[in-house]
PDB file of C-alpha atoms in Angstrom:
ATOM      1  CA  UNK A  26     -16.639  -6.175  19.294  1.00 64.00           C
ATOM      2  CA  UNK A  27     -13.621  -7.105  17.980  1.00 67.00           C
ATOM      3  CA  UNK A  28     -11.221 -10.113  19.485  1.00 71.00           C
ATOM      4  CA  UNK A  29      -8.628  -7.726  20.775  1.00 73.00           C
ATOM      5  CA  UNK A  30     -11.324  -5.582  22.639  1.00 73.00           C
ATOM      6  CA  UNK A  31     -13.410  -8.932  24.232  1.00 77.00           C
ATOM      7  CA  UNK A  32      -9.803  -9.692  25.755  1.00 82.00           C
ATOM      8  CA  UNK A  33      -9.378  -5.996  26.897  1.00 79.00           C
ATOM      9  CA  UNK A  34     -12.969  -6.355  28.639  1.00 76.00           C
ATOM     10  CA  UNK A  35     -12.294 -10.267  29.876  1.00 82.00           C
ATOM     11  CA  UNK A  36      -8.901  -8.369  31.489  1.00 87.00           C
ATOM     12  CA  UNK A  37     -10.712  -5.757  32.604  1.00 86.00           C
ATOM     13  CA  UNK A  38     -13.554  -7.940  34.112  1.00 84.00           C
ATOM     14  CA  UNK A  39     -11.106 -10.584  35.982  1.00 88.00           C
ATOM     15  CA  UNK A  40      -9.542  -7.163  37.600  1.00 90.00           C
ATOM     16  CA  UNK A  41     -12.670  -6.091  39.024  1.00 88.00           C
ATOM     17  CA  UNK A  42     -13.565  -9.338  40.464  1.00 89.00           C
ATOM     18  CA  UNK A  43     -10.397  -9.378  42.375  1.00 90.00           C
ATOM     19  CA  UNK A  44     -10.684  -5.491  43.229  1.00 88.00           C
ATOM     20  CA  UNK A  45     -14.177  -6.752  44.941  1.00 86.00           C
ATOM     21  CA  UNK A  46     -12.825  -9.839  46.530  1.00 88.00           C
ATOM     22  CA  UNK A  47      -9.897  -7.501  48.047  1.00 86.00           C
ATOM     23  CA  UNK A  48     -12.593  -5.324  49.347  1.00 83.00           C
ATOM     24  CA  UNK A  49     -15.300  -8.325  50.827  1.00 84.00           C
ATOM     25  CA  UNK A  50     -12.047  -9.662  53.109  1.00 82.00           C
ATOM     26  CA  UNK A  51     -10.747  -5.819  53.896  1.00 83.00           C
ATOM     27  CA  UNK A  52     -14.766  -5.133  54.491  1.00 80.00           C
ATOM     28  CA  UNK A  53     -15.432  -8.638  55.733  1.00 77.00           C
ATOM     29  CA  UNK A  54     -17.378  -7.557  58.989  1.00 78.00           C
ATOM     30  CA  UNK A  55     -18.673  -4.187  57.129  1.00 83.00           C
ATOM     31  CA  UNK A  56     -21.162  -6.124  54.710  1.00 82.00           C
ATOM     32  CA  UNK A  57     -22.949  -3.086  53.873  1.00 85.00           C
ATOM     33  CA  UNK A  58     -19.836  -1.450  52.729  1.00 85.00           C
ATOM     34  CA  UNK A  59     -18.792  -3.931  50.829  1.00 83.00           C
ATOM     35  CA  UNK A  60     -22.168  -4.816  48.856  1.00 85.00           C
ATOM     36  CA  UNK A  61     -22.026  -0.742  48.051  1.00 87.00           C
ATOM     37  CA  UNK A  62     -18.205  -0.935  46.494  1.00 84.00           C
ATOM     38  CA  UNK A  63     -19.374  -3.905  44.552  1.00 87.00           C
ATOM     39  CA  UNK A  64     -21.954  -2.129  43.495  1.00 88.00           C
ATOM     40  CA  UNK A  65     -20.306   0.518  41.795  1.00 89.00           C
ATOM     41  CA  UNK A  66     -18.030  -1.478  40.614  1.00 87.00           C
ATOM     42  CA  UNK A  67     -20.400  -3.806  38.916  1.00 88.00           C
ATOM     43  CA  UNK A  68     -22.156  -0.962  37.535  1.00 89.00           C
ATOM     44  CA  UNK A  69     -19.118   1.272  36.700  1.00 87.00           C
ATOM     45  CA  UNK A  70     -18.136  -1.751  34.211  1.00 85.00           C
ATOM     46  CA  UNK A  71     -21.472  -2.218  32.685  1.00 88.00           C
ATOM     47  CA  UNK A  72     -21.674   1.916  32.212  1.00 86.00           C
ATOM     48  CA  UNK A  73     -18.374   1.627  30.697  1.00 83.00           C
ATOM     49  CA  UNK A  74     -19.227  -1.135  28.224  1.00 83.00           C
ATOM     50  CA  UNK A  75     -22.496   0.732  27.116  1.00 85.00           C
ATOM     51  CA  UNK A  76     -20.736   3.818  26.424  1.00 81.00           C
ATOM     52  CA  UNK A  77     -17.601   2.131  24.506  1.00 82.00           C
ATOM     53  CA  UNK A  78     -18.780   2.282  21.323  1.00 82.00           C
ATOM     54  CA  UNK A  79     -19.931   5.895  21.925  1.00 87.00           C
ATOM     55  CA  UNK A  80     -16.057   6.236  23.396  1.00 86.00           C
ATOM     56  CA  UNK A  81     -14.911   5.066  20.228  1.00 88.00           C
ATOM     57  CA  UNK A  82     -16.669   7.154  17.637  1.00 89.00           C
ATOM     58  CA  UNK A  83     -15.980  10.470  19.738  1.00 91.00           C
ATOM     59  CA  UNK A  84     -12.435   9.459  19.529  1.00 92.00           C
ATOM     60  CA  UNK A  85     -12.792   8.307  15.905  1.00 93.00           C
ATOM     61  CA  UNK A  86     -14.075  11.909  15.292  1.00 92.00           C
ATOM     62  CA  UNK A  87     -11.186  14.060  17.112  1.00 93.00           C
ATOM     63  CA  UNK A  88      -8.793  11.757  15.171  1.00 94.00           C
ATOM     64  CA  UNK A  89     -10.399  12.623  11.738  1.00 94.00           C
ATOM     65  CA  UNK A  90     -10.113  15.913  12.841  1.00 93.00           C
ATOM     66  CA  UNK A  91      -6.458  15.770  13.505  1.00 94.00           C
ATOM     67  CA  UNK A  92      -5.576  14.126  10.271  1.00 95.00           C
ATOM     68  CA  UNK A  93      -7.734  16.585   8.378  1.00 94.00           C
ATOM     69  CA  UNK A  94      -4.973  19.392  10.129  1.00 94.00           C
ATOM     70  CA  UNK A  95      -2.206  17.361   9.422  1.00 94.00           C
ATOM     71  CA  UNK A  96      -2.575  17.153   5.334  1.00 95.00           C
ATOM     72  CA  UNK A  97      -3.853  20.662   4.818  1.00 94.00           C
ATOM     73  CA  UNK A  98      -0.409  22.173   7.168  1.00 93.00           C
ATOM     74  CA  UNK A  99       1.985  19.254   4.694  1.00 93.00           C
ATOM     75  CA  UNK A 100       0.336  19.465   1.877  1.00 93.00           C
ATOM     76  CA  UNK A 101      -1.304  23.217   0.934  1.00 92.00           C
ATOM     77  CA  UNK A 102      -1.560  22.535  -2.673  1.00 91.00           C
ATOM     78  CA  UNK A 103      -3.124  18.938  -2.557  1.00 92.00           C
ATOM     79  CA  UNK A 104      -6.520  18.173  -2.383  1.00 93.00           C
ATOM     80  CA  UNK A 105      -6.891  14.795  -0.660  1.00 94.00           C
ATOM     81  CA  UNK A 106      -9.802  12.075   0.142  1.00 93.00           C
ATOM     82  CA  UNK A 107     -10.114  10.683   3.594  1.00 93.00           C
ATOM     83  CA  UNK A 108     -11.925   7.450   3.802  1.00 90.00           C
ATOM     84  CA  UNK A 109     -13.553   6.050   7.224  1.00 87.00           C
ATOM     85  CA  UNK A 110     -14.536   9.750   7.974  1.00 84.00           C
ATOM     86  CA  UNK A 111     -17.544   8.264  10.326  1.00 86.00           C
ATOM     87  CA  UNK A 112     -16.402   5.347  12.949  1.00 85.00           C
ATOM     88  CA  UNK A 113     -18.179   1.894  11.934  1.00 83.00           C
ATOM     89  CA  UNK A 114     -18.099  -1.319  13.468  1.00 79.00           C
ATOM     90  CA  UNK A 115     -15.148  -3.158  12.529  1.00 77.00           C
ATOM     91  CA  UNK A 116     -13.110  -0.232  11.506  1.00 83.00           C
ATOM     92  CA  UNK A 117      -9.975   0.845  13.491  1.00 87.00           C
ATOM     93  CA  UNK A 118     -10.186   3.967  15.659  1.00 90.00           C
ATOM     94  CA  UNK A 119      -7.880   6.778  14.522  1.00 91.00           C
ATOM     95  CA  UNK A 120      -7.413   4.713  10.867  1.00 94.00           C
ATOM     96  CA  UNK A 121      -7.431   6.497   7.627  1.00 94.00           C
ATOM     97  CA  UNK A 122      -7.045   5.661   3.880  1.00 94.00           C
ATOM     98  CA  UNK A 123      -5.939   8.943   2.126  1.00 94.00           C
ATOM     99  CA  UNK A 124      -5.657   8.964  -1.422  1.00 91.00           C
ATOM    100  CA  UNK A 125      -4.658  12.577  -3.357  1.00 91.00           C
ATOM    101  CA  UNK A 126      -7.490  13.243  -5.824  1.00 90.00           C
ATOM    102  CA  UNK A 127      -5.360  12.826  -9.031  1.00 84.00           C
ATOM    103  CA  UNK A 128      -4.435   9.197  -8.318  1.00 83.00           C
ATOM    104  CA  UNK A 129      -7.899   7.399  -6.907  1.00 84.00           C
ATOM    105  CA  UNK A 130      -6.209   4.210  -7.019  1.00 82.00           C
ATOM    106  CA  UNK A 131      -3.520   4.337  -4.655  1.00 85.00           C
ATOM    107  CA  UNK A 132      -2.884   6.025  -1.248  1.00 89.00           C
ATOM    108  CA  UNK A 133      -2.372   5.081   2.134  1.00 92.00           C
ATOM    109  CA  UNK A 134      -3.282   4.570   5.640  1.00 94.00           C
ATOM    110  CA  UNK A 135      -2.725   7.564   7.918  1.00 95.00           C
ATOM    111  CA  UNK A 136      -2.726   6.541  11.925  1.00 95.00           C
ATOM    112  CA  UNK A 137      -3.931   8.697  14.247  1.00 94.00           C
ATOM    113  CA  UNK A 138      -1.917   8.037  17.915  1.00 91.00           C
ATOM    114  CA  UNK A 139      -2.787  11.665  20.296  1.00 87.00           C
ATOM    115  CA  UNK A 140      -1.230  14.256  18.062  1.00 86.00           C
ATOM    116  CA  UNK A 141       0.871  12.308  15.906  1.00 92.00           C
ATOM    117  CA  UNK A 142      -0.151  11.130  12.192  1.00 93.00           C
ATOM    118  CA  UNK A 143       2.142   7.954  10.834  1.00 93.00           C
ATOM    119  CA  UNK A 144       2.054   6.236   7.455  1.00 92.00           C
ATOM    120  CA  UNK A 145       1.490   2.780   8.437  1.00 91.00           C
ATOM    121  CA  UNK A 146       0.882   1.131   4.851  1.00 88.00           C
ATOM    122  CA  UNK A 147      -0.178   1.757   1.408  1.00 85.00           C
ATOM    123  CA  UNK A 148      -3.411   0.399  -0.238  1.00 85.00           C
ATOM    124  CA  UNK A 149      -4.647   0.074  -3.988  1.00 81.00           C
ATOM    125  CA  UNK A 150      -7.783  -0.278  -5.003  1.00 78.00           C
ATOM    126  CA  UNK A 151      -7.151  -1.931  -8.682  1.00 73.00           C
ATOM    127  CA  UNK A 152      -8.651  -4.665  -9.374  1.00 77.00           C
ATOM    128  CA  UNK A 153      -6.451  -8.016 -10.688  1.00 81.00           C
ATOM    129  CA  UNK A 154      -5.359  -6.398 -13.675  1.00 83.00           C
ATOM    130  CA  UNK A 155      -5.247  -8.054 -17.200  1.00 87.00           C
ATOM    131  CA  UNK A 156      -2.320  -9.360 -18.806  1.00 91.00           C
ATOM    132  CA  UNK A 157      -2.440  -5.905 -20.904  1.00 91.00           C
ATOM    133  CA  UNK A 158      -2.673  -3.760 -17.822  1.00 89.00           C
ATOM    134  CA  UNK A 159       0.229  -5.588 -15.727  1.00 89.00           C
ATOM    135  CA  UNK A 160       2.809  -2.569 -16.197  1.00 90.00           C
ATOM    136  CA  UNK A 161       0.212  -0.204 -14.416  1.00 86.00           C
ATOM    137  CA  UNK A 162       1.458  -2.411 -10.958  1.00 83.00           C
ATOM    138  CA  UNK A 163       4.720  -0.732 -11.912  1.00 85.00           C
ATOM    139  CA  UNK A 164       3.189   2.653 -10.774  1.00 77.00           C
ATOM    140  CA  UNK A 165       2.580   1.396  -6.623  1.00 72.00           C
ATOM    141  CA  UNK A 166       5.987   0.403  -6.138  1.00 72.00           C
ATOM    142  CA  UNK A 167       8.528   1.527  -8.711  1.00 74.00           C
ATOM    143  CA  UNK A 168      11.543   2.292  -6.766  1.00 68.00           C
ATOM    144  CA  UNK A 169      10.438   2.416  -3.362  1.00 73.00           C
ATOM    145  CA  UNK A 170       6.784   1.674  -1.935  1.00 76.00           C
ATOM    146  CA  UNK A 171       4.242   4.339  -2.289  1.00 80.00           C
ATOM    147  CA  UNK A 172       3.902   7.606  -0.078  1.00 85.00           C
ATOM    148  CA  UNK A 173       2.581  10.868   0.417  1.00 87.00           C
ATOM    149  CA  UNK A 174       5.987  12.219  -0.107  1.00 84.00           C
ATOM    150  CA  UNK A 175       6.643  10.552  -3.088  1.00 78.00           C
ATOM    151  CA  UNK A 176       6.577  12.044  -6.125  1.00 77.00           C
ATOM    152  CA  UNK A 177       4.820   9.142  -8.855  1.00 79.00           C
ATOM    153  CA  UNK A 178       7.135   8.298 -11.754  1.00 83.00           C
ATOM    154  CA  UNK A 179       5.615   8.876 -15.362  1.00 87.00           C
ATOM    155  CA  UNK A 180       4.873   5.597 -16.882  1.00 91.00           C
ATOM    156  CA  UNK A 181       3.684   5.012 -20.405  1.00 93.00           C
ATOM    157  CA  UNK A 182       3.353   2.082 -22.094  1.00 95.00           C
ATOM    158  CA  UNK A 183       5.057   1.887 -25.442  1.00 95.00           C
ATOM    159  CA  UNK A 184       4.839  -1.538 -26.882  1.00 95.00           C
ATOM    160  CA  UNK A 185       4.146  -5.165 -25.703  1.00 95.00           C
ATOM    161  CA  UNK A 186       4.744  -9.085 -26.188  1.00 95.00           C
ATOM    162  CA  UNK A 187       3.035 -11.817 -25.035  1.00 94.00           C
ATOM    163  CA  UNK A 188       3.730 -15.637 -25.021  1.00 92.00           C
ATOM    164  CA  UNK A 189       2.069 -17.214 -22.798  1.00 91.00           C
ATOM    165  CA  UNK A 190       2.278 -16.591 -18.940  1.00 91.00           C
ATOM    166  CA  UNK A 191       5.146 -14.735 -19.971  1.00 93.00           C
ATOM    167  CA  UNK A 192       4.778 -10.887 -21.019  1.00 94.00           C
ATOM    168  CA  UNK A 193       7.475  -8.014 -21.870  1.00 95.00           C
ATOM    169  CA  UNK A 194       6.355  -4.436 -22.274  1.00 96.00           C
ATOM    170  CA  UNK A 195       8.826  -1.407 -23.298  1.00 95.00           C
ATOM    171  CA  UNK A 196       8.069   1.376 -22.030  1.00 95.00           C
ATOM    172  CA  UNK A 197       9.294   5.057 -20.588  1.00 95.00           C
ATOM    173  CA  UNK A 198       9.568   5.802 -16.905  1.00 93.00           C
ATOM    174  CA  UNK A 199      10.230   9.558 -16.578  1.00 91.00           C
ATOM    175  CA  UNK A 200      11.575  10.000 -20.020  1.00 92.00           C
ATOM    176  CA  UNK A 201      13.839   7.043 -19.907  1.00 93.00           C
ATOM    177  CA  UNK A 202      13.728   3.777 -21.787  1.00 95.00           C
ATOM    178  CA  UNK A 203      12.564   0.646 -20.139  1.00 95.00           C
ATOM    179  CA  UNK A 204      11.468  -2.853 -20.420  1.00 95.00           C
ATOM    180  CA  UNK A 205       9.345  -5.105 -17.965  1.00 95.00           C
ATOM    181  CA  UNK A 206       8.771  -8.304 -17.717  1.00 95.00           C
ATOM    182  CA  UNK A 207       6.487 -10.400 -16.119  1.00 94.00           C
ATOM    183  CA  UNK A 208       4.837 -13.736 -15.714  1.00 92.00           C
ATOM    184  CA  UNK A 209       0.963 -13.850 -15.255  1.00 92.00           C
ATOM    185  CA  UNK A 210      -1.416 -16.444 -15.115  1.00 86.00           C
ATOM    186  CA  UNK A 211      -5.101 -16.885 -13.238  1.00 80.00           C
ATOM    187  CA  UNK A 212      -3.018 -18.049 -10.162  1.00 83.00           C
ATOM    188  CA  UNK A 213      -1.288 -15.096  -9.857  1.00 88.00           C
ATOM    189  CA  UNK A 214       1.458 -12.456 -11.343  1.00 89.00           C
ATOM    190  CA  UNK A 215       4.573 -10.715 -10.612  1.00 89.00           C
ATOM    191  CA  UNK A 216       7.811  -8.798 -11.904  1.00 90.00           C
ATOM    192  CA  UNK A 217      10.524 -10.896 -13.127  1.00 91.00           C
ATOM    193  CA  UNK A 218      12.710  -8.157 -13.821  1.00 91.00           C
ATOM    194  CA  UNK A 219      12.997  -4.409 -14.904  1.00 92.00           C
ATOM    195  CA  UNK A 220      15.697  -2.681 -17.255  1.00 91.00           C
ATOM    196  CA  UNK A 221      16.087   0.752 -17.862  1.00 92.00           C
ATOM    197  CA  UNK A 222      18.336   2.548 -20.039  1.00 91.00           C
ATOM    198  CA  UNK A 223      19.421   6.463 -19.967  1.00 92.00           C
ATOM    199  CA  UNK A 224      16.934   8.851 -21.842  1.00 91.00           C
ATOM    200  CA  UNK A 225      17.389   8.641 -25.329  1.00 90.00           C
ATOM    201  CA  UNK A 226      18.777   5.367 -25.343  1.00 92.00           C
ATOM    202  CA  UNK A 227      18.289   2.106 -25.394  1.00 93.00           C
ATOM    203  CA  UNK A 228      17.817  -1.209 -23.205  1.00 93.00           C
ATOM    204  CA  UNK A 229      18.466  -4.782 -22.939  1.00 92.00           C
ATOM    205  CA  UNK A 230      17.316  -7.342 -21.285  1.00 90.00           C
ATOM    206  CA  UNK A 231      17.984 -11.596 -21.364  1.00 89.00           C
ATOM    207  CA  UNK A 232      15.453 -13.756 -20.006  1.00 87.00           C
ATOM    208  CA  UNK A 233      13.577 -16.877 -20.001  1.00 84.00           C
ATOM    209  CA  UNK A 234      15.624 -17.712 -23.588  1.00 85.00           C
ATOM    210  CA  UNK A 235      14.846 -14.451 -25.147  1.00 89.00           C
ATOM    211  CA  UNK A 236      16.567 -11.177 -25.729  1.00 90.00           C
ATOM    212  CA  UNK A 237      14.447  -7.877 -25.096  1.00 94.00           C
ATOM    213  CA  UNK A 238      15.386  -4.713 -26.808  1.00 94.00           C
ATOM    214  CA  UNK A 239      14.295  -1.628 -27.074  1.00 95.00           C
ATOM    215  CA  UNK A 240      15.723   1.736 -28.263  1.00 94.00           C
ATOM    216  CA  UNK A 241      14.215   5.133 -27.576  1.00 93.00           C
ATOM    217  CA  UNK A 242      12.836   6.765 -31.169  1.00 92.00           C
ATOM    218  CA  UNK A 243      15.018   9.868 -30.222  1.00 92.00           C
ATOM    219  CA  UNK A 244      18.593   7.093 -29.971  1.00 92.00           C
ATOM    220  CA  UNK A 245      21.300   8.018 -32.642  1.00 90.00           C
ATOM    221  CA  UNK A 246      22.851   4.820 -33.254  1.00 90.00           C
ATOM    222  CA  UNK A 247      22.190   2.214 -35.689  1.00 91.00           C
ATOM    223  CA  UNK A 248      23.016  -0.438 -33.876  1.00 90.00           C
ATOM    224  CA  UNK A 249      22.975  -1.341 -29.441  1.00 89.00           C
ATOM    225  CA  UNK A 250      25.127  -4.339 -28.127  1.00 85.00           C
ATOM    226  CA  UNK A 251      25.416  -5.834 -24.889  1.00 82.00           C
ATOM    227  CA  UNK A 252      27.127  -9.112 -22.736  1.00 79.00           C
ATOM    228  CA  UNK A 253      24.599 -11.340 -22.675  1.00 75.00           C
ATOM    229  CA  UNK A 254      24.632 -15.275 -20.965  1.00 70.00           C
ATOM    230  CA  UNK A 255      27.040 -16.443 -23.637  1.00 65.00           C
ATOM    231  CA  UNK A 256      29.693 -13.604 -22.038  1.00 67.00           C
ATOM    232  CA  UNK A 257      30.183 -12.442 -26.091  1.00 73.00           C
ATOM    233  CA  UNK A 258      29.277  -8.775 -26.950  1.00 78.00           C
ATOM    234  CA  UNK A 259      26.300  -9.394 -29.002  1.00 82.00           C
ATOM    235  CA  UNK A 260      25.211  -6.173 -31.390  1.00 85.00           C
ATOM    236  CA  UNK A 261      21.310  -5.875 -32.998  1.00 87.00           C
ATOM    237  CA  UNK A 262      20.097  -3.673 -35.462  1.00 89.00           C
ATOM    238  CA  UNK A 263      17.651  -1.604 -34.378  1.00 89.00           C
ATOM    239  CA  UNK A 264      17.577   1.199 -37.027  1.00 88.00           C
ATOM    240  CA  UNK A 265      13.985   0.330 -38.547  1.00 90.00           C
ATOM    241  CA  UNK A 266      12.232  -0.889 -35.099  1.00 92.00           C
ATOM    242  CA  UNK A 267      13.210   2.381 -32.561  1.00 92.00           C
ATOM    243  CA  UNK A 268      10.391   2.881 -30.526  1.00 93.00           C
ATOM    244  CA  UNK A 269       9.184  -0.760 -30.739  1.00 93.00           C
ATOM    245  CA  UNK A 270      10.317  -3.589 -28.477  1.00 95.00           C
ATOM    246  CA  UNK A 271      12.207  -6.070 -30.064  1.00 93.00           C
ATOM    247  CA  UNK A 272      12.159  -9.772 -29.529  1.00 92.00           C
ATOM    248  CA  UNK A 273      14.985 -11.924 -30.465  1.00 87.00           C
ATOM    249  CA  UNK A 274      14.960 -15.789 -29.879  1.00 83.00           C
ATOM    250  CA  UNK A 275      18.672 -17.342 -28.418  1.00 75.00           C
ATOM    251  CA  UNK A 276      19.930 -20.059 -30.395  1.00 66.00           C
TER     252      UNK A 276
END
């Protein structure tokens, strides 16, 4: 059992024991009625605490049940996977994880509370990704966490740069230009900042004593500018390096 449920049976327990020591002084010169109450009562709780677990799956079951309804009326056209189908110790009763078929490594937890379903949190099953792989993250929680009702933004990976902990990538979300950066090491990783541009344009980004660039392939200028730190319009050439991310050191 888990902590939460030995305190639900310790509460009920304590409630009993008064419940019979109510009935001993109302029964006080009845002993026979009062050893037959406390017999049921005893037994009642030790019926009850057998059959819990059984409780618990049954209720599992109607709850997988429910969600199973709740995705095919929202979602006719998606095919979906339920995890936790079968109640197992440890699990929580009327929890799912749901995942749509076409992206295995993200979804999230349906509960299950009488009739309603709620999203109650989101869940990914990558593992810690290589320096390489960091703009995938991008994919969970690009503009607002994950949901069912979210439609996932189209990310590819164009180009990248690594120094260190320290690692840009250009890329396209949804057509548009982009650049990410972030800082990894064995310790840990996480988004220092994201840039995007309009489609068929470019971006620019300053950080960490270097200036990002990148212009879509599809861009008609010659040249992009920008206010960087120094609050001068700076201007790069970026007619032979479109769809490449550019790396320029500040002096």
């Amino acid at each position: 059992m888990s902590p939460s449920e030995l305190i639900y049976f310790f509460v009920v327990g304590v409630a009993i024991v008064i419940a019979i020591t109510i009935l001993w002084f109302i029964f006080r010169k009845k002993r026979r009625v009062a050893i037959a109450f406390t017999i049921i009562l005893v037994l009642g709780f030790i019926g009850y605490v057998l059959y819990f677990p059984a409780l618990k799956t049954n209720k599992h079951s109607e709850a997988y049940g429910i969600v199973s309804d709740y995705l095919d009326e929202n979602y006719p056209d998606r095919v979906f996977t339920i995890r936790q189908e079968h109640y197992e110790a440890g699990l929580t009763v009327g929890n799912f994880d749901v995942n749509d078929i076409e992206t295995p490594t993200i979804g999230v937890t349906l509960r299950v509370n009488g009739d309603e379903v709620t999203e109650i949190g989101t869940w990914s099953n990558l593992e810690y990704p290589s320096q390489h792989e960091l703009w995938r993250e991008l994919q969970s929680f690009y503009e607002s966490p994950y949901s069912l009702n979210k439609d996932l933004a189209e990310i590819i990976k164009i180009d990248e740069w690594i120094n260190g902990e320290l690692t840009a990538f250009a890329l396209t979300i949804d057509d548009k230009p982009a650049i990410a950066l972030f800082n990894y090491s064995r310790a840990g990783y996480g988004l220092l900042e994201l840039q995007e541009g309009e489609r068929e344009g470019y971006v620019i980004l300053e950080k960490e004593g270097y200036v990002f660039i990148y212009a879509d392939e599809r861009y008609s200028g010659k040249t992009v500018s920008a206010n960087l730190g120094n609050s001068k319009e700076s201007t790069f050439n970026v007619e032979q390096q479109k769809g490449q991310l550019i790396i320029e050191k500040q002096k």
